[in-house]
């Protein structure tokens, strides 16, 4: 099996890969019972060789791997990189640089939204993957030959996929588009969770800043506790319990016991004490320190037909330029353009998106552009020319 289990072999392999222009990278990890992903295996592929690194092998030092990830002369190629990169940020504090995500590149090249690796293998490599080991327990040892073979497939086919997408990006002059999309993935801020900001993920459906203050403090407590104990946040307490606590602001354990999803033992234990402290911390804040509800402009009435026309234009542009719609604009963006025109602060009115779609969207809204049916196709008519 192509499995590396010792530091010396890992160092030699990473040294060989350091002379490559790019390496393909994937990871296998477990996260069902932990807050942080537990790394179990790393797959690395060069131009003519690929290996799996058993990161759980006794005595193995992963520093040669980390050095390779930090080597700016070698491009690191991932597919759907976010969770893989999160692992490296947790282990090293840095993102692998430079980096290429074939899922994002495929969206730029017209393969659809959030395209899967298996689809790219089928369409580009004309091969099919054996996914029988997809849900295996990667933390158990020894690994089987079938597991290693499966894992290697995630980096061997990726070499051909990368070359194909790179060539297509170069032919279409879209490499700079990919660079814009990769900016978030290469920022460590993307992977570092601020406990004081996680309340924004919870749907409290309220405009009360006091309720939001309690929501923020209790959600931050849960996040810190989940990180401290390395367990999924919902195993500390569930989202709906936090939302109920925020709305009720219980003052004592008896009131806390009545919160849906909290039993008597939790309410009377350490968790209950710390939750009540978090509530009191929120209630003691000056109103000026309360979080504000997410700003949302009330859209003018009657925008529906305009938004529908913009949707048609978006679909036309997506198909004509062979780019995933999701990458250009979403419904919220179209609503903002319909309501506020060039004053809308949306991505589709900036950079390459504006050139491809935004300018014509503004012309359509202003009456300078018309859409017509031409057989089975849509025809765009410039009324100003």
Coordinates of C-alpha atoms in Angstrom, one line a residue:
X1 CA 0.0 0.0 0.0
X2 CA 1.1 3.6 -0.7
X3 CA 0.9 4.5 3.0
X4 CA 3.5 6.6 4.8
X5 CA 3.8 5.9 8.5
X6 CA 7.1 7.4 9.5
X7 CA 8.8 10.8 9.6
X8 CA 11.8 9.9 7.4
X9 CA 9.6 8.6 4.5
X10 CA 7.3 11.6 4.8
X11 CA 10.2 14.0 4.7
X12 CA 11.7 12.4 1.6
X13 CA 8.3 12.4 -0.2
X14 CA 7.6 16.0 0.7
X15 CA 11.1 16.9 -0.4
X16 CA 10.4 15.4 -3.8
X17 CA 7.1 17.2 -4.1
X18 CA 8.7 20.5 -3.2
X19 CA 10.2 20.5 -6.7
X20 CA 6.8 20.1 -8.4
X21 CA 4.8 23.1 -9.8
X22 CA 1.7 21.8 -8.0
X23 CA 0.6 19.0 -5.7
X24 CA -2.9 17.7 -5.1
X25 CA -4.1 17.5 -1.6
X26 CA -7.1 15.9 0.3
X27 CA -7.8 14.8 3.8
X28 CA -9.9 12.3 5.6
X29 CA -11.2 13.3 9.1
X30 CA -13.8 12.5 11.7
X31 CA -16.1 15.2 13.2
X32 CA -19.3 13.6 14.3
X33 CA -18.3 13.6 18.0
X34 CA -16.0 16.6 18.2
X35 CA -16.0 20.3 17.7
X36 CA -12.7 20.3 15.9
X37 CA -12.2 17.9 12.9
X38 CA -10.0 15.0 13.9
X39 CA -7.4 14.6 11.1
X40 CA -6.9 10.9 10.3
X41 CA -5.2 10.8 6.8
X42 CA -3.7 13.2 4.3
X43 CA -3.4 12.4 0.6
X44 CA -0.7 14.0 -1.5
X45 CA -0.2 13.7 -5.2
X46 CA 2.7 14.8 -7.5
X47 CA 3.0 14.6 -11.2
X48 CA 3.6 10.9 -11.2
X49 CA 3.3 9.6 -7.6
X50 CA 0.7 9.8 -4.8
X51 CA 0.8 8.7 -1.2
X52 CA -1.4 8.6 1.8
X53 CA 0.1 9.9 5.1
X54 CA -1.1 8.2 8.2
X55 CA -1.1 11.1 10.6
X56 CA -2.1 8.8 13.5
X57 CA 0.9 6.6 13.1
X58 CA 3.0 6.3 16.3
X59 CA 5.8 8.9 16.4
X60 CA 5.2 10.5 13.1
X61 CA 6.2 14.2 12.9
X62 CA 4.1 16.1 10.4
X63 CA 6.4 19.1 10.1
X64 CA 7.6 18.1 6.6
X65 CA 4.0 18.2 5.5
X66 CA 3.4 21.6 7.1
X67 CA 6.5 22.9 5.4
X68 CA 5.2 21.7 2.0
X69 CA 1.9 23.4 2.7
X70 CA 3.7 26.7 3.4
X71 CA 6.0 26.4 0.4
X72 CA 4.9 29.3 -1.8
X73 CA 6.7 27.8 -4.9
X74 CA 4.3 24.9 -5.0
X75 CA 0.6 25.3 -5.8
X76 CA -1.7 23.3 -3.5
X77 CA -4.7 21.9 -5.4
X78 CA -7.8 20.9 -3.4
X79 CA -11.4 20.1 -4.3
X80 CA -14.0 21.8 -2.0
X81 CA -11.1 23.0 0.1
X82 CA -12.8 24.8 3.0
X83 CA -12.9 21.9 5.5
X84 CA -9.4 20.6 4.5
X85 CA -8.0 24.1 4.9
X86 CA -9.7 24.5 8.3
X87 CA -7.7 21.5 9.5
X88 CA -4.4 23.0 8.5
X89 CA -5.3 26.4 10.0
X90 CA -6.1 24.6 13.3
X91 CA -2.8 22.7 13.2
X92 CA -0.5 25.5 12.0
X93 CA -2.3 28.8 12.2
X94 CA -1.9 29.3 8.5
X95 CA -3.7 28.4 5.2
X96 CA -1.8 26.5 2.6
X97 CA -0.4 28.9 0.0
X98 CA -0.8 29.3 -2.9
X99 CA -4.0 27.4 -3.4
X100 CA -6.4 26.3 -6.2
X101 CA -9.9 24.9 -5.5
X102 CA -11.2 22.8 -8.4
X103 CA -14.8 23.1 -7.2
X104 CA -14.7 26.9 -7.4
X105 CA -12.8 26.7 -10.7
X106 CA -15.4 24.4 -12.1
X107 CA -18.1 26.9 -11.2
X108 CA -16.2 29.6 -13.1
X109 CA -15.9 27.2 -16.0
X110 CA -19.6 26.4 -16.2
X111 CA -19.8 23.0 -14.5
X112 CA -22.7 24.2 -12.3
X113 CA -23.1 25.1 -8.7
X114 CA -21.1 23.3 -6.0
X115 CA -20.1 20.5 -8.4
X116 CA -18.9 17.3 -6.8
X117 CA -15.6 15.6 -7.3
X118 CA -17.2 12.5 -8.6
X119 CA -19.0 14.6 -11.3
X120 CA -15.7 16.1 -12.4
X121 CA -14.0 12.7 -12.5
X122 CA -16.8 11.4 -14.7
X123 CA -17.0 14.4 -17.0
X124 CA -13.3 15.2 -17.3
X125 CA -11.4 12.0 -16.6
X126 CA -14.1 9.7 -18.1
X127 CA -13.7 7.5 -15.1
X128 CA -15.9 6.3 -12.3
X129 CA -15.1 6.3 -8.6
X130 CA -15.6 3.4 -6.1
X131 CA -17.3 5.3 -3.3
X132 CA -17.7 2.2 -1.1
X133 CA -15.3 3.6 1.5
X134 CA -16.9 7.0 1.7
X135 CA -18.4 6.6 5.1
X136 CA -15.6 4.4 6.6
X137 CA -14.2 5.1 10.1
X138 CA -10.9 6.7 9.2
X139 CA -9.7 6.7 12.8
X140 CA -9.6 2.9 13.1
X141 CA -6.3 1.2 12.5
X142 CA -5.0 -0.7 10.6
X143 CA -6.3 0.9 7.4
X144 CA -7.3 -1.5 4.7
X145 CA -5.9 -1.6 1.2
X146 CA -9.3 -0.7 -0.1
X147 CA -9.4 2.4 2.1
X148 CA -6.0 3.6 0.9
X149 CA -6.9 3.0 -2.7
X150 CA -10.1 4.9 -2.3
X151 CA -8.3 7.8 -0.6
X152 CA -5.7 8.0 -3.3
X153 CA -8.4 8.4 -5.9
X154 CA -9.2 11.8 -4.4
X155 CA -5.8 13.2 -5.4
X156 CA -4.8 11.1 -8.5
X157 CA -7.7 12.1 -10.7
X158 CA -7.4 15.7 -9.3
X159 CA -4.2 16.1 -11.3
X160 CA -6.0 15.7 -14.6
X161 CA -9.0 17.8 -13.4
X162 CA -6.6 20.6 -12.4
X163 CA -4.8 20.7 -15.7
X164 CA -8.1 20.7 -17.6
X165 CA -9.6 23.5 -15.6
X166 CA -6.4 25.6 -15.6
X167 CA -6.2 25.3 -19.4
X168 CA -9.9 26.3 -19.7
X169 CA -9.4 29.3 -17.4
X170 CA -6.4 30.4 -19.4
X171 CA -8.2 30.0 -22.7
X172 CA -11.2 32.0 -21.4
X173 CA -9.0 34.6 -19.7
X174 CA -10.8 33.8 -16.4
X175 CA -7.8 33.1 -14.1
X176 CA -8.3 36.4 -12.4
X177 CA -11.9 35.6 -11.7
X178 CA -10.8 32.5 -9.8
X179 CA -8.2 34.6 -7.9
X180 CA -11.1 36.8 -6.6
X181 CA -13.1 33.8 -5.5
X182 CA -10.1 32.3 -3.7
X183 CA -9.4 35.3 -1.6
X184 CA -11.8 34.2 1.2
X185 CA -10.5 30.6 1.2
X186 CA -6.9 31.8 1.6
X187 CA -7.7 34.1 4.6
X188 CA -7.3 32.6 8.0
X189 CA -10.2 34.8 9.2
X190 CA -12.5 32.5 7.3
X191 CA -11.6 29.6 9.6
X192 CA -11.3 31.3 13.0
X193 CA -14.6 31.4 14.9
X194 CA -15.3 34.4 17.2
X195 CA -17.6 33.2 19.9
X196 CA -19.1 36.6 20.2
X197 CA -20.3 36.5 16.6
X198 CA -21.9 33.0 16.5
X199 CA -25.3 34.4 17.6
X200 CA -25.8 35.7 14.0
X201 CA -26.2 32.2 12.8
X202 CA -29.2 31.6 15.0
X203 CA -32.7 32.6 13.8
X204 CA -34.1 34.4 16.8
X205 CA -36.7 36.3 14.7
X206 CA -36.7 39.4 16.9
X207 CA -35.9 43.0 16.7
X208 CA -35.4 43.3 20.5
X209 CA -31.8 44.3 21.2
X210 CA -32.2 42.9 24.8
X211 CA -33.2 39.5 23.5
X212 CA -30.2 39.7 21.0
X213 CA -27.9 40.6 23.9
X214 CA -28.9 37.5 25.8
X215 CA -28.7 35.4 22.6
X216 CA -25.1 36.7 22.0
X217 CA -23.9 36.0 25.5
X218 CA -25.4 32.5 25.8
X219 CA -24.3 31.5 22.3
X220 CA -20.8 32.7 23.1
X221 CA -20.7 30.7 26.3
X222 CA -21.8 27.6 24.4
X223 CA -19.2 28.1 21.7
X224 CA -16.4 28.4 24.2
X225 CA -17.6 25.4 26.1
X226 CA -17.9 23.3 22.9
X227 CA -14.3 24.4 22.0
X228 CA -13.0 23.6 25.5
X229 CA -14.6 20.1 25.6
X230 CA -14.0 19.5 21.9
X231 CA -17.6 18.4 21.3
X232 CA -20.3 19.5 18.8
X233 CA -22.0 22.7 20.0
X234 CA -25.5 21.1 19.9
X235 CA -24.2 18.5 22.4
X236 CA -23.7 21.3 24.9
X237 CA -27.1 22.7 24.4
X238 CA -29.2 22.9 21.3
X239 CA -29.9 26.0 19.1
X240 CA -33.6 26.1 20.0
X241 CA -32.8 26.0 23.7
X242 CA -30.6 29.1 23.3
X243 CA -33.3 30.9 21.4
X244 CA -35.9 30.1 24.1
X245 CA -33.5 31.3 26.8
X246 CA -32.9 34.6 24.9
X247 CA -36.6 35.2 24.7
X248 CA -37.5 34.2 28.3
X249 CA -34.3 35.5 30.1
X250 CA -34.8 33.1 33.0
X251 CA -33.6 34.6 36.3
X252 CA -33.1 31.4 38.4
X253 CA -32.8 27.7 38.1
X254 CA -36.5 27.1 38.5
X255 CA -37.2 29.3 35.4
X256 CA -34.3 27.7 33.6
X257 CA -35.8 24.2 34.1
X258 CA -38.8 25.3 32.1
X259 CA -36.8 26.0 29.0
X260 CA -37.5 23.5 26.3
X261 CA -34.5 21.2 25.8
X262 CA -33.0 21.8 29.3
X263 CA -33.6 19.2 31.9
X264 CA -33.5 19.6 35.7
X265 CA -30.0 18.2 36.0
X266 CA -28.6 20.7 33.5
X267 CA -30.4 23.6 35.0
X268 CA -29.1 22.8 38.5
X269 CA -25.6 21.9 37.4
X270 CA -22.6 23.8 36.2
X271 CA -24.1 24.6 32.9
X272 CA -27.2 26.1 34.5
X273 CA -25.0 28.3 36.7
X274 CA -22.9 29.5 33.8
X275 CA -26.0 30.1 31.6
X276 CA -27.6 32.2 34.3
X277 CA -24.3 34.2 34.6
X278 CA -24.3 34.8 30.9
X279 CA -27.9 36.0 31.0
X280 CA -27.1 38.4 33.8
X281 CA -24.1 39.6 31.9
X282 CA -26.3 40.5 29.0
X283 CA -29.0 42.1 31.1
X284 CA -26.4 44.3 32.9
X285 CA -25.2 45.9 29.6
X286 CA -26.1 49.4 28.7
X287 CA -28.6 49.4 25.7
X288 CA -25.9 51.0 23.6
X289 CA -23.8 47.8 24.0
X290 CA -26.6 45.6 22.7
X291 CA -26.1 44.0 19.3
X292 CA -28.3 45.5 16.6
X293 CA -30.7 43.4 14.4
X294 CA -29.2 42.8 11.0
X295 CA -29.8 45.8 8.8
X296 CA -32.5 45.1 6.2
X297 CA -33.9 47.7 3.8
X298 CA -37.6 47.4 3.2
X299 CA -37.8 46.9 -0.6
X300 CA -40.4 49.0 -2.5
X301 CA -43.5 47.2 -3.5
X302 CA -44.1 46.0 -7.1
X303 CA -40.5 44.8 -7.7
X304 CA -41.5 41.3 -8.5
X305 CA -41.7 41.7 -12.3
X306 CA -38.4 43.5 -12.5
X307 CA -36.7 40.8 -10.4
X308 CA -38.2 38.2 -12.6
X309 CA -36.7 39.9 -15.7
X310 CA -33.3 40.1 -14.0
X311 CA -33.6 36.4 -13.3
X312 CA -34.1 35.7 -17.0
X313 CA -31.1 37.9 -17.8
X314 CA -29.0 36.2 -15.2
X315 CA -29.9 32.7 -16.6
X316 CA -29.1 33.9 -20.1
X317 CA -25.7 35.3 -19.1
X318 CA -24.9 32.2 -17.1
X319 CA -25.6 29.9 -20.1
X320 CA -24.0 32.3 -22.6
X321 CA -20.8 32.7 -20.6
X322 CA -20.8 29.2 -19.2
X323 CA -20.6 30.3 -15.6
X324 CA -22.7 29.0 -12.6
X325 CA -25.5 31.4 -11.8
X326 CA -24.7 31.2 -8.1
X327 CA -21.3 32.6 -8.7
X328 CA -22.7 35.7 -10.5
X329 CA -25.6 36.7 -8.3
X330 CA -28.3 35.4 -6.0
X331 CA -32.0 36.5 -5.6
X332 CA -31.2 39.0 -2.8
X333 CA -28.6 40.7 -5.1
X334 CA -31.2 40.9 -7.9
X335 CA -33.8 42.5 -5.5
X336 CA -31.2 45.1 -4.4
X337 CA -30.4 45.9 -8.1
X338 CA -34.2 46.2 -8.9
X339 CA -34.7 48.5 -5.9
X340 CA -31.6 50.7 -5.8
X341 CA -29.9 50.3 -9.2
X342 CA -26.3 51.3 -9.2
X343 CA -26.6 52.3 -5.5
X344 CA -26.9 48.6 -4.5
X345 CA -23.9 47.3 -2.6
X346 CA -23.8 43.8 -4.2
X347 CA -21.1 41.7 -5.7
X348 CA -22.7 41.5 -9.2
X349 CA -22.1 45.2 -9.6
X350 CA -18.4 44.9 -9.0
X351 CA -15.4 43.5 -10.9
X352 CA -15.9 40.8 -13.5
X353 CA -19.5 40.3 -12.5
X354 CA -20.4 43.9 -13.4
X355 CA -18.7 43.5 -16.8
X356 CA -20.5 40.2 -17.5
X357 CA -23.9 40.9 -15.9
X358 CA -24.2 44.0 -13.8
X359 CA -24.0 46.6 -16.6
X360 CA -26.7 44.9 -18.6
X361 CA -28.8 44.4 -15.5
X362 CA -28.7 48.2 -14.8
X363 CA -29.6 48.9 -18.5
X364 CA -32.5 46.5 -18.3
X365 CA -33.8 48.2 -15.1
X366 CA -33.4 51.6 -16.7
X367 CA -35.3 50.6 -19.9
X368 CA -32.3 50.6 -22.1
X369 CA -32.3 46.8 -22.7
X370 CA -35.1 44.5 -23.8
X371 CA -35.5 40.7 -23.7
X372 CA -37.2 38.8 -26.5
X373 CA -37.9 35.2 -27.3
X374 CA -36.2 34.0 -30.5
X375 CA -37.3 30.5 -31.1
X376 CA -36.1 28.5 -28.1
X377 CA -33.6 31.1 -27.1
X378 CA -33.6 34.5 -25.4
X379 CA -32.4 37.5 -27.4
X380 CA -31.0 40.6 -25.7
X381 CA -31.8 43.8 -27.6
X382 CA -29.9 47.0 -26.8
X383 CA -32.4 49.8 -27.2
X384 CA -29.8 52.6 -27.0
X385 CA -27.9 51.5 -30.1

